[in-house]
C-alpha cells in the first residue's frame, strides 16, 4: 500500500494508505473520508484464492473466500454508500471473475463469491441510479500474483494488468452512465455479458414426465431467444405464457 501511495505522489497525485482488511470496510472508507472529505469512487478489487476440489473443501476454505470477497465488497460499499448518496455521485466497480459467470473446477468457493458479486452489483445499480451512484462489475484476466503460478508465461505476457485499467477508469468517470453491466476484459479486449433466455415451453400437465418430453425444447437456444434485463420480465413472461 505504501509503495502505491509513493507512486501516486511521485506522479503528482494525492493518496493515503489504509492497512485494514476489506472485511472492515468502514475503517478503509473512514481513512478516505478523513483525508479527502468524501468518497467518489470505490473499486472493490481485493481478492484471494483457496482452490480445492469441493470434495476436499473445508469450512475454513469456504469462510475465508466468502469473507474476503463477498463480505469485503459488502462492507466497503455499505460504508461508502451514504457518502455517495449524499453527494449524488458515486462510481463503484466490483471485480468479479469468469469463474463467477461460468463456474470453474476447483473453485466452488471462489466462483460462488464472484457470482454473488454480480448479483450485488446489479441490485446496487438499481438502488443507486436515482442518486447517480452507478455500479458495474468486471470479469478480468490479467497477469498478477494470483495468476503467475497457474498460467503459462507466454499467455501472461499478452495480458498485463494495464490492459484492464482503461475500462475501470472509464466506468469511474463522470461521463460514464453505464450501470449494472458485467464486462469481461483482458489483453485489451472488452465485452459485456448478458443473459440469454431460450424460447421455453409452457406445459398444461404438471408432472415430471411432461417435463421430460419437453426438456430438449426447454434447453434449446435455437428458437425465439430473448435477452431479459429486469426481474419483472421473469414474472410477466411466466404469467403471460402460462397454459394453466
Ligand atoms: N488476475 C486475474 O486473471 C483475475 C481473474 C479474475 C478475477 N480476478 C480478481 O481480480 C482482483 C485482483 O486480483 P489480482 O489478480 O490483481 O491478484 P493480486 O493477488 O495481485 O491482488 C489482490 C490484492 O488484494 C489484496 N487483498 C487480499 N485480501 C485482502 C483483504 N482481506 N483486505 C484487503 N486487501 C486484500 C492483496 O493484498 C492484493 O493486493 C481479485 O478480486 C481477483 O479475484 C483476477
PDB file of C-alpha atoms and ligand atoms in Angstrom:
ATOM      1  CA  UNK A   1       0.000   0.000   0.000  1.00  0.00           C
ATOM      2  CA  UNK A   2       2.801   2.420   0.858  1.00  0.00           C
ATOM      3  CA  UNK A   3       4.527   1.738  -2.455  1.00  0.00           C
ATOM      4  CA  UNK A   4       1.338   2.600  -4.345  1.00  0.00           C
ATOM      5  CA  UNK A   5       0.925   5.813  -2.344  1.00  0.00           C
ATOM      6  CA  UNK A   6       4.535   6.727  -3.151  1.00  0.00           C
ATOM      7  CA  UNK A   7       3.983   6.004  -6.842  1.00  0.00           C
ATOM      8  CA  UNK A   8       0.836   8.182  -6.988  1.00  0.00           C
ATOM      9  CA  UNK A   9       2.549  11.043  -5.146  1.00  0.00           C
ATOM     10  CA  UNK A  10       5.562  10.880  -7.488  1.00  0.00           C
ATOM     11  CA  UNK A  11       3.165  11.365 -10.387  1.00  0.00           C
ATOM     12  CA  UNK A  12       1.725  14.489  -8.734  1.00  0.00           C
ATOM     13  CA  UNK A  13      -1.355  12.911  -7.187  1.00  0.00           C
ATOM     14  CA  UNK A  14      -2.575  12.681  -3.607  1.00  0.00           C
ATOM     15  CA  UNK A  15      -3.021   9.396  -1.782  1.00  0.00           C
ATOM     16  CA  UNK A  16      -3.307   7.827   1.654  1.00  0.00           C
ATOM     17  CA  UNK A  17      -2.885   4.212   2.660  1.00  0.00           C
ATOM     18  CA  UNK A  18      -5.043   2.077   4.907  1.00  0.00           C
ATOM     19  CA  UNK A  19      -3.912  -1.333   6.131  1.00  0.00           C
ATOM     20  CA  UNK A  20      -7.226  -2.836   7.228  1.00  0.00           C
ATOM     21  CA  UNK A  21      -8.807  -5.889   5.686  1.00  0.00           C
ATOM     22  CA  UNK A  22     -11.788  -5.235   3.426  1.00  0.00           C
ATOM     23  CA  UNK A  23     -13.989  -7.037   5.943  1.00  0.00           C
ATOM     24  CA  UNK A  24     -13.506  -3.832   7.974  1.00  0.00           C
ATOM     25  CA  UNK A  25     -14.572  -1.669   5.060  1.00  0.00           C
ATOM     26  CA  UNK A  26     -15.823   1.090   7.374  1.00  0.00           C
ATOM     27  CA  UNK A  27     -12.222   1.720   8.516  1.00  0.00           C
ATOM     28  CA  UNK A  28     -10.946   1.870   4.918  1.00  0.00           C
ATOM     29  CA  UNK A  29     -13.652   4.310   3.856  1.00  0.00           C
ATOM     30  CA  UNK A  30     -13.096   6.247   7.120  1.00  0.00           C
ATOM     31  CA  UNK A  31      -9.452   6.839   6.156  1.00  0.00           C
ATOM     32  CA  UNK A  32     -10.508   8.164   2.732  1.00  0.00           C
ATOM     33  CA  UNK A  33     -13.205  10.444   4.148  1.00  0.00           C
ATOM     34  CA  UNK A  34     -10.834  11.776   6.800  1.00  0.00           C
ATOM     35  CA  UNK A  35      -8.231  12.646   4.158  1.00  0.00           C
ATOM     36  CA  UNK A  36     -10.441  13.900   1.328  1.00  0.00           C
ATOM     37  CA  UNK A  37     -13.799  14.734   2.956  1.00  0.00           C
ATOM     38  CA  UNK A  38     -15.760  12.440   0.613  1.00  0.00           C
ATOM     39  CA  UNK A  39     -15.670   9.265  -1.468  1.00  0.00           C
ATOM     40  CA  UNK A  40     -16.448   9.467  -5.183  1.00  0.00           C
ATOM     41  CA  UNK A  41     -15.086   6.140  -6.414  1.00  0.00           C
ATOM     42  CA  UNK A  42     -14.860   2.667  -4.956  1.00  0.00           C
ATOM     43  CA  UNK A  43     -13.088  -0.190  -6.713  1.00  0.00           C
ATOM     44  CA  UNK A  44     -13.706  -3.425  -4.840  1.00  0.00           C
ATOM     45  CA  UNK A  45     -10.643  -5.287  -6.059  1.00  0.00           C
ATOM     46  CA  UNK A  46      -9.252  -7.236  -3.073  1.00  0.00           C
ATOM     47  CA  UNK A  47      -9.117 -10.962  -3.615  1.00  0.00           C
ATOM     48  CA  UNK A  48      -7.514 -14.254  -2.692  1.00  0.00           C
ATOM     49  CA  UNK A  49      -7.837 -17.865  -3.819  1.00  0.00           C
ATOM     50  CA  UNK A  50      -8.246 -21.102  -1.872  1.00  0.00           C
ATOM     51  CA  UNK A  51      -8.595 -23.500  -4.808  1.00  0.00           C
ATOM     52  CA  UNK A  52      -9.510 -27.030  -3.813  1.00  0.00           C
ATOM     53  CA  UNK A  53     -11.957 -29.652  -5.091  1.00  0.00           C
ATOM     54  CA  UNK A  54     -15.390 -29.467  -3.461  1.00  0.00           C
ATOM     55  CA  UNK A  55     -14.830 -32.946  -2.036  1.00  0.00           C
ATOM     56  CA  UNK A  56     -11.791 -31.736  -0.107  1.00  0.00           C
ATOM     57  CA  UNK A  57     -13.004 -28.214   0.709  1.00  0.00           C
ATOM     58  CA  UNK A  58     -13.146 -27.354   4.421  1.00  0.00           C
ATOM     59  CA  UNK A  59     -15.416 -24.812   6.128  1.00  0.00           C
ATOM     60  CA  UNK A  60     -12.291 -22.678   6.565  1.00  0.00           C
ATOM     61  CA  UNK A  61     -11.679 -22.618   2.773  1.00  0.00           C
ATOM     62  CA  UNK A  62     -15.299 -21.601   2.251  1.00  0.00           C
ATOM     63  CA  UNK A  63     -15.449 -18.961   5.010  1.00  0.00           C
ATOM     64  CA  UNK A  64     -12.183 -17.258   4.074  1.00  0.00           C
ATOM     65  CA  UNK A  65     -13.214 -16.735   0.437  1.00  0.00           C
ATOM     66  CA  UNK A  66     -16.721 -15.687   1.457  1.00  0.00           C
ATOM     67  CA  UNK A  67     -15.296 -13.137   3.930  1.00  0.00           C
ATOM     68  CA  UNK A  68     -12.709 -11.510   1.668  1.00  0.00           C
ATOM     69  CA  UNK A  69     -14.791 -11.399  -1.492  1.00  0.00           C
ATOM     70  CA  UNK A  70     -18.478 -11.126  -0.590  1.00  0.00           C
ATOM     71  CA  UNK A  71     -18.319  -9.605   2.869  1.00  0.00           C
ATOM     72  CA  UNK A  72     -15.445  -7.349   1.795  1.00  0.00           C
ATOM     73  CA  UNK A  73     -17.421  -5.954  -1.147  1.00  0.00           C
ATOM     74  CA  UNK A  74     -20.480  -5.536   1.068  1.00  0.00           C
ATOM     75  CA  UNK A  75     -18.670  -3.771   3.937  1.00  0.00           C
ATOM     76  CA  UNK A  76     -16.708  -1.333   1.740  1.00  0.00           C
ATOM     77  CA  UNK A  77     -19.776  -0.482  -0.343  1.00  0.00           C
ATOM     78  CA  UNK A  78     -22.026  -0.167   2.703  1.00  0.00           C
ATOM     79  CA  UNK A  79     -19.579   2.334   4.248  1.00  0.00           C
ATOM     80  CA  UNK A  80     -19.128   4.371   1.052  1.00  0.00           C
ATOM     81  CA  UNK A  81     -22.827   4.345   0.065  1.00  0.00           C
ATOM     82  CA  UNK A  82     -24.159   7.127   2.382  1.00  0.00           C
ATOM     83  CA  UNK A  83     -21.342   9.492   1.316  1.00  0.00           C
ATOM     84  CA  UNK A  84     -22.089   8.823  -2.353  1.00  0.00           C
ATOM     85  CA  UNK A  85     -25.837   9.198  -1.869  1.00  0.00           C
ATOM     86  CA  UNK A  86     -25.336  12.475  -0.013  1.00  0.00           C
ATOM     87  CA  UNK A  87     -23.098  13.894  -2.753  1.00  0.00           C
ATOM     88  CA  UNK A  88     -25.271  12.454  -5.526  1.00  0.00           C
ATOM     89  CA  UNK A  89     -22.153  10.983  -7.095  1.00  0.00           C
ATOM     90  CA  UNK A  90     -20.731   7.503  -6.903  1.00  0.00           C
ATOM     91  CA  UNK A  91     -18.889   5.151  -9.212  1.00  0.00           C
ATOM     92  CA  UNK A  92     -18.478   1.598  -7.927  1.00  0.00           C
ATOM     93  CA  UNK A  93     -16.567  -1.071  -9.838  1.00  0.00           C
ATOM     94  CA  UNK A  94     -16.687  -4.582  -8.405  1.00  0.00           C
ATOM     95  CA  UNK A  95     -14.148  -7.118  -9.560  1.00  0.00           C
ATOM     96  CA  UNK A  96     -15.881 -10.387 -10.354  1.00  0.00           C
ATOM     97  CA  UNK A  97     -14.453 -13.224 -12.434  1.00  0.00           C
ATOM     98  CA  UNK A  98     -15.166 -15.522 -15.358  1.00  0.00           C
ATOM     99  CA  UNK A  99     -15.310 -18.229 -12.663  1.00  0.00           C
ATOM    100  CA  UNK A 100     -18.404 -16.482 -11.300  1.00  0.00           C
ATOM    101  CA  UNK A 101     -20.013 -16.412 -14.748  1.00  0.00           C
ATOM    102  CA  UNK A 102     -19.156 -19.899 -15.974  1.00  0.00           C
ATOM    103  CA  UNK A 103     -18.118 -21.800 -12.836  1.00  0.00           C
ATOM    104  CA  UNK A 104     -14.700 -23.426 -12.569  1.00  0.00           C
ATOM    105  CA  UNK A 105     -13.341 -26.763 -11.456  1.00  0.00           C
ATOM    106  CA  UNK A 106     -11.727 -26.474  -8.009  1.00  0.00           C
ATOM    107  CA  UNK A 107     -13.295 -23.054  -7.353  1.00  0.00           C
ATOM    108  CA  UNK A 108     -16.732 -23.712  -5.834  1.00  0.00           C
ATOM    109  CA  UNK A 109     -15.967 -21.210  -3.048  1.00  0.00           C
ATOM    110  CA  UNK A 110     -14.438 -18.525  -5.289  1.00  0.00           C
ATOM    111  CA  UNK A 111     -16.965 -18.825  -8.130  1.00  0.00           C
ATOM    112  CA  UNK A 112     -19.876 -18.630  -5.664  1.00  0.00           C
ATOM    113  CA  UNK A 113     -18.497 -15.403  -4.194  1.00  0.00           C
ATOM    114  CA  UNK A 114     -17.775 -13.935  -7.627  1.00  0.00           C
ATOM    115  CA  UNK A 115     -21.332 -14.792  -8.801  1.00  0.00           C
ATOM    116  CA  UNK A 116     -22.653 -13.136  -5.642  1.00  0.00           C
ATOM    117  CA  UNK A 117     -20.697 -10.011  -6.528  1.00  0.00           C
ATOM    118  CA  UNK A 118     -22.564  -9.866  -9.860  1.00  0.00           C
ATOM    119  CA  UNK A 119     -25.974 -10.044  -8.140  1.00  0.00           C
ATOM    120  CA  UNK A 120     -24.782  -7.459  -5.620  1.00  0.00           C
ATOM    121  CA  UNK A 121     -23.696  -5.155  -8.457  1.00  0.00           C
ATOM    122  CA  UNK A 122     -26.968  -5.443 -10.367  1.00  0.00           C
ATOM    123  CA  UNK A 123     -29.119  -4.742  -7.302  1.00  0.00           C
ATOM    124  CA  UNK A 124     -26.924  -1.821  -6.168  1.00  0.00           C
ATOM    125  CA  UNK A 125     -27.190  -0.447  -9.729  1.00  0.00           C
ATOM    126  CA  UNK A 126     -30.990  -0.404  -9.403  1.00  0.00           C
ATOM    127  CA  UNK A 127     -30.960   1.186  -5.944  1.00  0.00           C
ATOM    128  CA  UNK A 128     -28.257   3.770  -6.682  1.00  0.00           C
ATOM    129  CA  UNK A 129     -29.236   5.076 -10.114  1.00  0.00           C
ATOM    130  CA  UNK A 130     -31.604   7.825  -8.950  1.00  0.00           C
ATOM    131  CA  UNK A 131     -28.807   9.428  -6.899  1.00  0.00           C
ATOM    132  CA  UNK A 132     -26.167   8.991  -9.623  1.00  0.00           C
ATOM    133  CA  UNK A 133     -24.466   6.124  -7.771  1.00  0.00           C
ATOM    134  CA  UNK A 134     -23.532   3.707 -10.566  1.00  0.00           C
ATOM    135  CA  UNK A 135     -22.312   0.130 -10.051  1.00  0.00           C
ATOM    136  CA  UNK A 136     -20.680  -2.180 -12.584  1.00  0.00           C
ATOM    137  CA  UNK A 137     -18.770  -5.441 -12.431  1.00  0.00           C
ATOM    138  CA  UNK A 138     -15.762  -6.559 -14.426  1.00  0.00           C
ATOM    139  CA  UNK A 139     -14.515 -10.082 -15.030  1.00  0.00           C
ATOM    140  CA  UNK A 140     -10.826  -9.567 -15.811  1.00  0.00           C
ATOM    141  CA  UNK A 141      -7.987 -11.797 -16.874  1.00  0.00           C
ATOM    142  CA  UNK A 142      -4.537 -10.378 -16.224  1.00  0.00           C
ATOM    143  CA  UNK A 143      -1.048 -11.274 -15.134  1.00  0.00           C
ATOM    144  CA  UNK A 144      -0.793 -10.867 -11.361  1.00  0.00           C
ATOM    145  CA  UNK A 145       0.448 -12.587  -8.232  1.00  0.00           C
ATOM    146  CA  UNK A 146      -2.803 -14.533  -8.351  1.00  0.00           C
ATOM    147  CA  UNK A 147      -2.292 -15.941 -11.855  1.00  0.00           C
ATOM    148  CA  UNK A 148       1.507 -16.134 -12.172  1.00  0.00           C
ATOM    149  CA  UNK A 149       1.709 -19.663 -10.771  1.00  0.00           C
ATOM    150  CA  UNK A 150      -1.277 -21.097 -12.674  1.00  0.00           C
ATOM    151  CA  UNK A 151      -0.973 -19.548 -16.174  1.00  0.00           C
ATOM    152  CA  UNK A 152       1.760 -20.069 -18.831  1.00  0.00           C
ATOM    153  CA  UNK A 153       4.282 -17.206 -19.160  1.00  0.00           C
ATOM    154  CA  UNK A 154       3.540 -16.614 -22.886  1.00  0.00           C
ATOM    155  CA  UNK A 155      -0.148 -16.064 -22.069  1.00  0.00           C
ATOM    156  CA  UNK A 156       0.619 -13.766 -19.124  1.00  0.00           C
ATOM    157  CA  UNK A 157       2.864 -11.585 -21.297  1.00  0.00           C
ATOM    158  CA  UNK A 158      -0.138 -10.759 -23.509  1.00  0.00           C
ATOM    159  CA  UNK A 159      -2.329  -9.636 -20.625  1.00  0.00           C
ATOM    160  CA  UNK A 160      -0.661  -7.114 -18.325  1.00  0.00           C
ATOM    161  CA  UNK A 161      -2.911  -5.522 -15.668  1.00  0.00           C
ATOM    162  CA  UNK A 162      -2.594  -2.235 -17.637  1.00  0.00           C
ATOM    163  CA  UNK A 163      -4.801  -3.804 -20.327  1.00  0.00           C
ATOM    164  CA  UNK A 164      -7.782  -3.865 -17.917  1.00  0.00           C
ATOM    165  CA  UNK A 165      -7.296  -0.466 -16.276  1.00  0.00           C
ATOM    166  CA  UNK A 166      -8.728   1.800 -19.051  1.00  0.00           C
ATOM    167  CA  UNK A 167     -12.164   0.205 -18.601  1.00  0.00           C
ATOM    168  CA  UNK A 168     -12.091   0.746 -14.830  1.00  0.00           C
ATOM    169  CA  UNK A 169     -11.080   4.388 -15.344  1.00  0.00           C
ATOM    170  CA  UNK A 170     -13.895   4.904 -17.850  1.00  0.00           C
ATOM    171  CA  UNK A 171     -16.509   3.329 -15.552  1.00  0.00           C
ATOM    172  CA  UNK A 172     -15.348   5.636 -12.728  1.00  0.00           C
ATOM    173  CA  UNK A 173     -15.521   8.794 -14.835  1.00  0.00           C
ATOM    174  CA  UNK A 174     -18.342  11.301 -14.536  1.00  0.00           C
ATOM    175  CA  UNK A 175     -19.070  10.987 -18.266  1.00  0.00           C
ATOM    176  CA  UNK A 176     -19.978   7.302 -17.910  1.00  0.00           C
ATOM    177  CA  UNK A 177     -23.649   6.471 -17.468  1.00  0.00           C
ATOM    178  CA  UNK A 178     -23.137   2.708 -17.530  1.00  0.00           C
ATOM    179  CA  UNK A 179     -24.642   0.849 -14.612  1.00  0.00           C
ATOM    180  CA  UNK A 180     -25.482  -2.791 -13.901  1.00  0.00           C
ATOM    181  CA  UNK A 181     -23.086  -4.045 -16.586  1.00  0.00           C
ATOM    182  CA  UNK A 182     -20.889  -7.117 -16.279  1.00  0.00           C
ATOM    183  CA  UNK A 183     -17.900  -6.750 -18.605  1.00  0.00           C
ATOM    184  CA  UNK A 184     -15.335  -9.418 -19.460  1.00  0.00           C
ATOM    185  CA  UNK A 185     -11.916  -7.965 -20.168  1.00  0.00           C
ATOM    186  CA  UNK A 186      -8.286  -8.857 -20.680  1.00  0.00           C
ATOM    187  CA  UNK A 187      -5.387  -8.233 -23.091  1.00  0.00           C
ATOM    188  CA  UNK A 188      -7.089  -5.020 -24.265  1.00  0.00           C
ATOM    189  CA  UNK A 189     -10.372  -6.779 -25.147  1.00  0.00           C
ATOM    190  CA  UNK A 190     -13.659  -5.696 -23.533  1.00  0.00           C
ATOM    191  CA  UNK A 191     -17.118  -7.246 -23.944  1.00  0.00           C
ATOM    192  CA  UNK A 192     -20.339  -7.068 -21.946  1.00  0.00           C
ATOM    193  CA  UNK A 193     -22.122 -10.229 -20.883  1.00  0.00           C
ATOM    194  CA  UNK A 194     -25.914 -10.565 -20.768  1.00  0.00           C
ATOM    195  CA  UNK A 195     -28.499 -13.178 -20.032  1.00  0.00           C
ATOM    196  CA  UNK A 196     -29.996 -15.125 -22.907  1.00  0.00           C
ATOM    197  CA  UNK A 197     -33.272 -16.957 -22.376  1.00  0.00           C
ATOM    198  CA  UNK A 198     -34.448 -19.850 -24.534  1.00  0.00           C
ATOM    199  CA  UNK A 199     -37.945 -19.688 -26.025  1.00  0.00           C
ATOM    200  CA  UNK A 200     -39.022 -22.279 -23.473  1.00  0.00           C
ATOM    201  CA  UNK A 201     -42.185 -24.337 -23.159  1.00  0.00           C
ATOM    202  CA  UNK A 202     -45.408 -23.884 -21.183  1.00  0.00           C
ATOM    203  CA  UNK A 203     -46.985 -27.165 -20.109  1.00  0.00           C
ATOM    204  CA  UNK A 204     -50.532 -27.850 -19.013  1.00  0.00           C
ATOM    205  CA  UNK A 205     -49.853 -31.190 -17.316  1.00  0.00           C
ATOM    206  CA  UNK A 206     -47.790 -30.662 -14.171  1.00  0.00           C
ATOM    207  CA  UNK A 207     -45.810 -33.907 -13.992  1.00  0.00           C
ATOM    208  CA  UNK A 208     -42.129 -34.778 -14.469  1.00  0.00           C
ATOM    209  CA  UNK A 209     -42.950 -36.976 -17.490  1.00  0.00           C
ATOM    210  CA  UNK A 210     -44.254 -33.922 -19.370  1.00  0.00           C
ATOM    211  CA  UNK A 211     -41.088 -32.007 -18.416  1.00  0.00           C
ATOM    212  CA  UNK A 212     -39.016 -34.962 -19.705  1.00  0.00           C
ATOM    213  CA  UNK A 213     -40.923 -34.956 -23.013  1.00  0.00           C
ATOM    214  CA  UNK A 214     -40.261 -31.209 -23.393  1.00  0.00           C
ATOM    215  CA  UNK A 215     -36.798 -30.979 -21.877  1.00  0.00           C
ATOM    216  CA  UNK A 216     -34.900 -30.723 -25.188  1.00  0.00           C
ATOM    217  CA  UNK A 217     -37.029 -27.699 -26.090  1.00  0.00           C
ATOM    218  CA  UNK A 218     -36.644 -26.142 -22.592  1.00  0.00           C
ATOM    219  CA  UNK A 219     -32.863 -26.018 -23.067  1.00  0.00           C
ATOM    220  CA  UNK A 220     -32.922 -25.243 -26.801  1.00  0.00           C
ATOM    221  CA  UNK A 221     -31.463 -21.823 -27.669  1.00  0.00           C
ATOM    222  CA  UNK A 222     -32.307 -22.239 -31.361  1.00  0.00           C
ATOM    223  CA  UNK A 223     -35.831 -20.769 -31.157  1.00  0.00           C
ATOM    224  CA  UNK A 224     -37.060 -17.257 -30.380  1.00  0.00           C
ATOM    225  CA  UNK A 225     -34.452 -16.347 -27.777  1.00  0.00           C
ATOM    226  CA  UNK A 226     -34.782 -13.268 -25.556  1.00  0.00           C
ATOM    227  CA  UNK A 227     -32.414 -11.125 -23.501  1.00  0.00           C
ATOM    228  CA  UNK A 228     -34.338 -10.172 -20.358  1.00  0.00           C
ATOM    229  CA  UNK A 229     -32.866  -7.442 -18.152  1.00  0.00           C
ATOM    230  CA  UNK A 230     -35.416  -6.997 -15.364  1.00  0.00           C
ATOM    231  CA  UNK A 231     -36.914  -9.251 -12.708  1.00  0.00           C
ATOM    232  CA  UNK A 232     -40.390  -8.161 -13.882  1.00  0.00           C
ATOM    233  CA  UNK A 233     -39.673  -9.777 -17.250  1.00  0.00           C
ATOM    234  CA  UNK A 234     -39.298 -13.104 -15.485  1.00  0.00           C
ATOM    235  CA  UNK A 235     -42.633 -12.983 -13.668  1.00  0.00           C
ATOM    236  CA  UNK A 236     -44.573 -11.413 -16.548  1.00  0.00           C
ATOM    237  CA  UNK A 237     -43.288 -13.902 -19.110  1.00  0.00           C
ATOM    238  CA  UNK A 238     -44.249 -16.871 -16.924  1.00  0.00           C
ATOM    239  CA  UNK A 239     -47.736 -15.462 -16.364  1.00  0.00           C
ATOM    240  CA  UNK A 240     -48.347 -14.404 -19.970  1.00  0.00           C
ATOM    241  CA  UNK A 241     -47.264 -17.758 -21.437  1.00  0.00           C
ATOM    242  CA  UNK A 242     -48.857 -19.963 -18.812  1.00  0.00           C
ATOM    243  CA  UNK A 243     -51.165 -22.722 -20.033  1.00  0.00           C
ATOM    244  CA  UNK A 244     -52.585 -23.418 -16.580  1.00  0.00           C
TER     245      UNK A 244
HETATM  246  N1  LIG B   1      -5.723 -11.926 -12.331  1.00  0.00           N
HETATM  247  C1  LIG B   1      -6.761 -12.467 -12.940  1.00  0.00           C
HETATM  248  O1  LIG B   1      -6.663 -13.041 -14.050  1.00  0.00           O
HETATM  249  C2  LIG B   1      -8.104 -12.397 -12.297  1.00  0.00           C
HETATM  250  C3  LIG B   1      -9.162 -13.087 -12.884  1.00  0.00           C
HETATM  251  C4  LIG B   1     -10.427 -12.958 -12.354  1.00  0.00           C
HETATM  252  C5  LIG B   1     -10.613 -12.157 -11.247  1.00  0.00           C
HETATM  253  N2  LIG B   1      -9.553 -11.535 -10.657  1.00  0.00           N
HETATM  254  C6  LIG B   1      -9.819 -10.715  -9.477  1.00  0.00           C
HETATM  255  O2  LIG B   1      -9.098  -9.505  -9.585  1.00  0.00           O
HETATM  256  C7  LIG B   1      -8.865  -8.972  -8.272  1.00  0.00           C
HETATM  257  C8  LIG B   1      -7.400  -8.579  -8.144  1.00  0.00           C
HETATM  258  O3  LIG B   1      -6.615  -9.762  -8.157  1.00  0.00           O
HETATM  259  P1  LIG B   1      -5.154  -9.857  -8.805  1.00  0.00           P
HETATM  260  O4  LIG B   1      -5.199 -10.874  -9.873  1.00  0.00           O
HETATM  261  O5  LIG B   1      -4.630  -8.495  -9.116  1.00  0.00           O
HETATM  262  O6  LIG B   1      -4.365 -10.525  -7.588  1.00  0.00           O
HETATM  263  P2  LIG B   1      -3.293  -9.926  -6.564  1.00  0.00           P
HETATM  264  O7  LIG B   1      -3.033 -11.009  -5.593  1.00  0.00           O
HETATM  265  O8  LIG B   1      -2.133  -9.330  -7.305  1.00  0.00           O
HETATM  266  O9  LIG B   1      -4.079  -8.724  -5.880  1.00  0.00           O
HETATM  267  C9  LIG B   1      -5.036  -8.925  -4.881  1.00  0.00           C
HETATM  268  C10 LIG B   1      -4.900  -7.811  -3.876  1.00  0.00           C
HETATM  269  O10 LIG B   1      -5.910  -7.962  -2.884  1.00  0.00           O
HETATM  270  C11 LIG B   1      -5.345  -7.661  -1.628  1.00  0.00           C
HETATM  271  N3  LIG B   1      -6.103  -8.329  -0.566  1.00  0.00           N
HETATM  272  C12 LIG B   1      -6.290  -9.659  -0.385  1.00  0.00           C
HETATM  273  N4  LIG B   1      -7.050  -9.889   0.693  1.00  0.00           N
HETATM  274  C13 LIG B   1      -7.363  -8.675   1.212  1.00  0.00           C
HETATM  275  C14 LIG B   1      -8.127  -8.252   2.341  1.00  0.00           C
HETATM  276  N5  LIG B   1      -8.734  -9.134   3.154  1.00  0.00           N
HETATM  277  N6  LIG B   1      -8.237  -6.921   2.574  1.00  0.00           N
HETATM  278  C15 LIG B   1      -7.628  -6.019   1.777  1.00  0.00           C
HETATM  279  N7  LIG B   1      -6.894  -6.365   0.692  1.00  0.00           N
HETATM  280  C16 LIG B   1      -6.760  -7.676   0.424  1.00  0.00           C
HETATM  281  C17 LIG B   1      -3.929  -8.182  -1.710  1.00  0.00           C
HETATM  282  O11 LIG B   1      -3.111  -7.553  -0.756  1.00  0.00           O
HETATM  283  C18 LIG B   1      -3.560  -7.804  -3.151  1.00  0.00           C
HETATM  284  O12 LIG B   1      -3.020  -6.511  -3.200  1.00  0.00           O
HETATM  285  C19 LIG B   1      -9.317 -10.059  -7.295  1.00  0.00           C
HETATM  286  O13 LIG B   1     -10.614  -9.756  -6.819  1.00  0.00           O
HETATM  287  C20 LIG B   1      -9.374 -11.314  -8.159  1.00  0.00           C
HETATM  288  O14 LIG B   1     -10.267 -12.282  -7.658  1.00  0.00           O
HETATM  289  C21 LIG B   1      -8.312 -11.627 -11.157  1.00  0.00           C
END
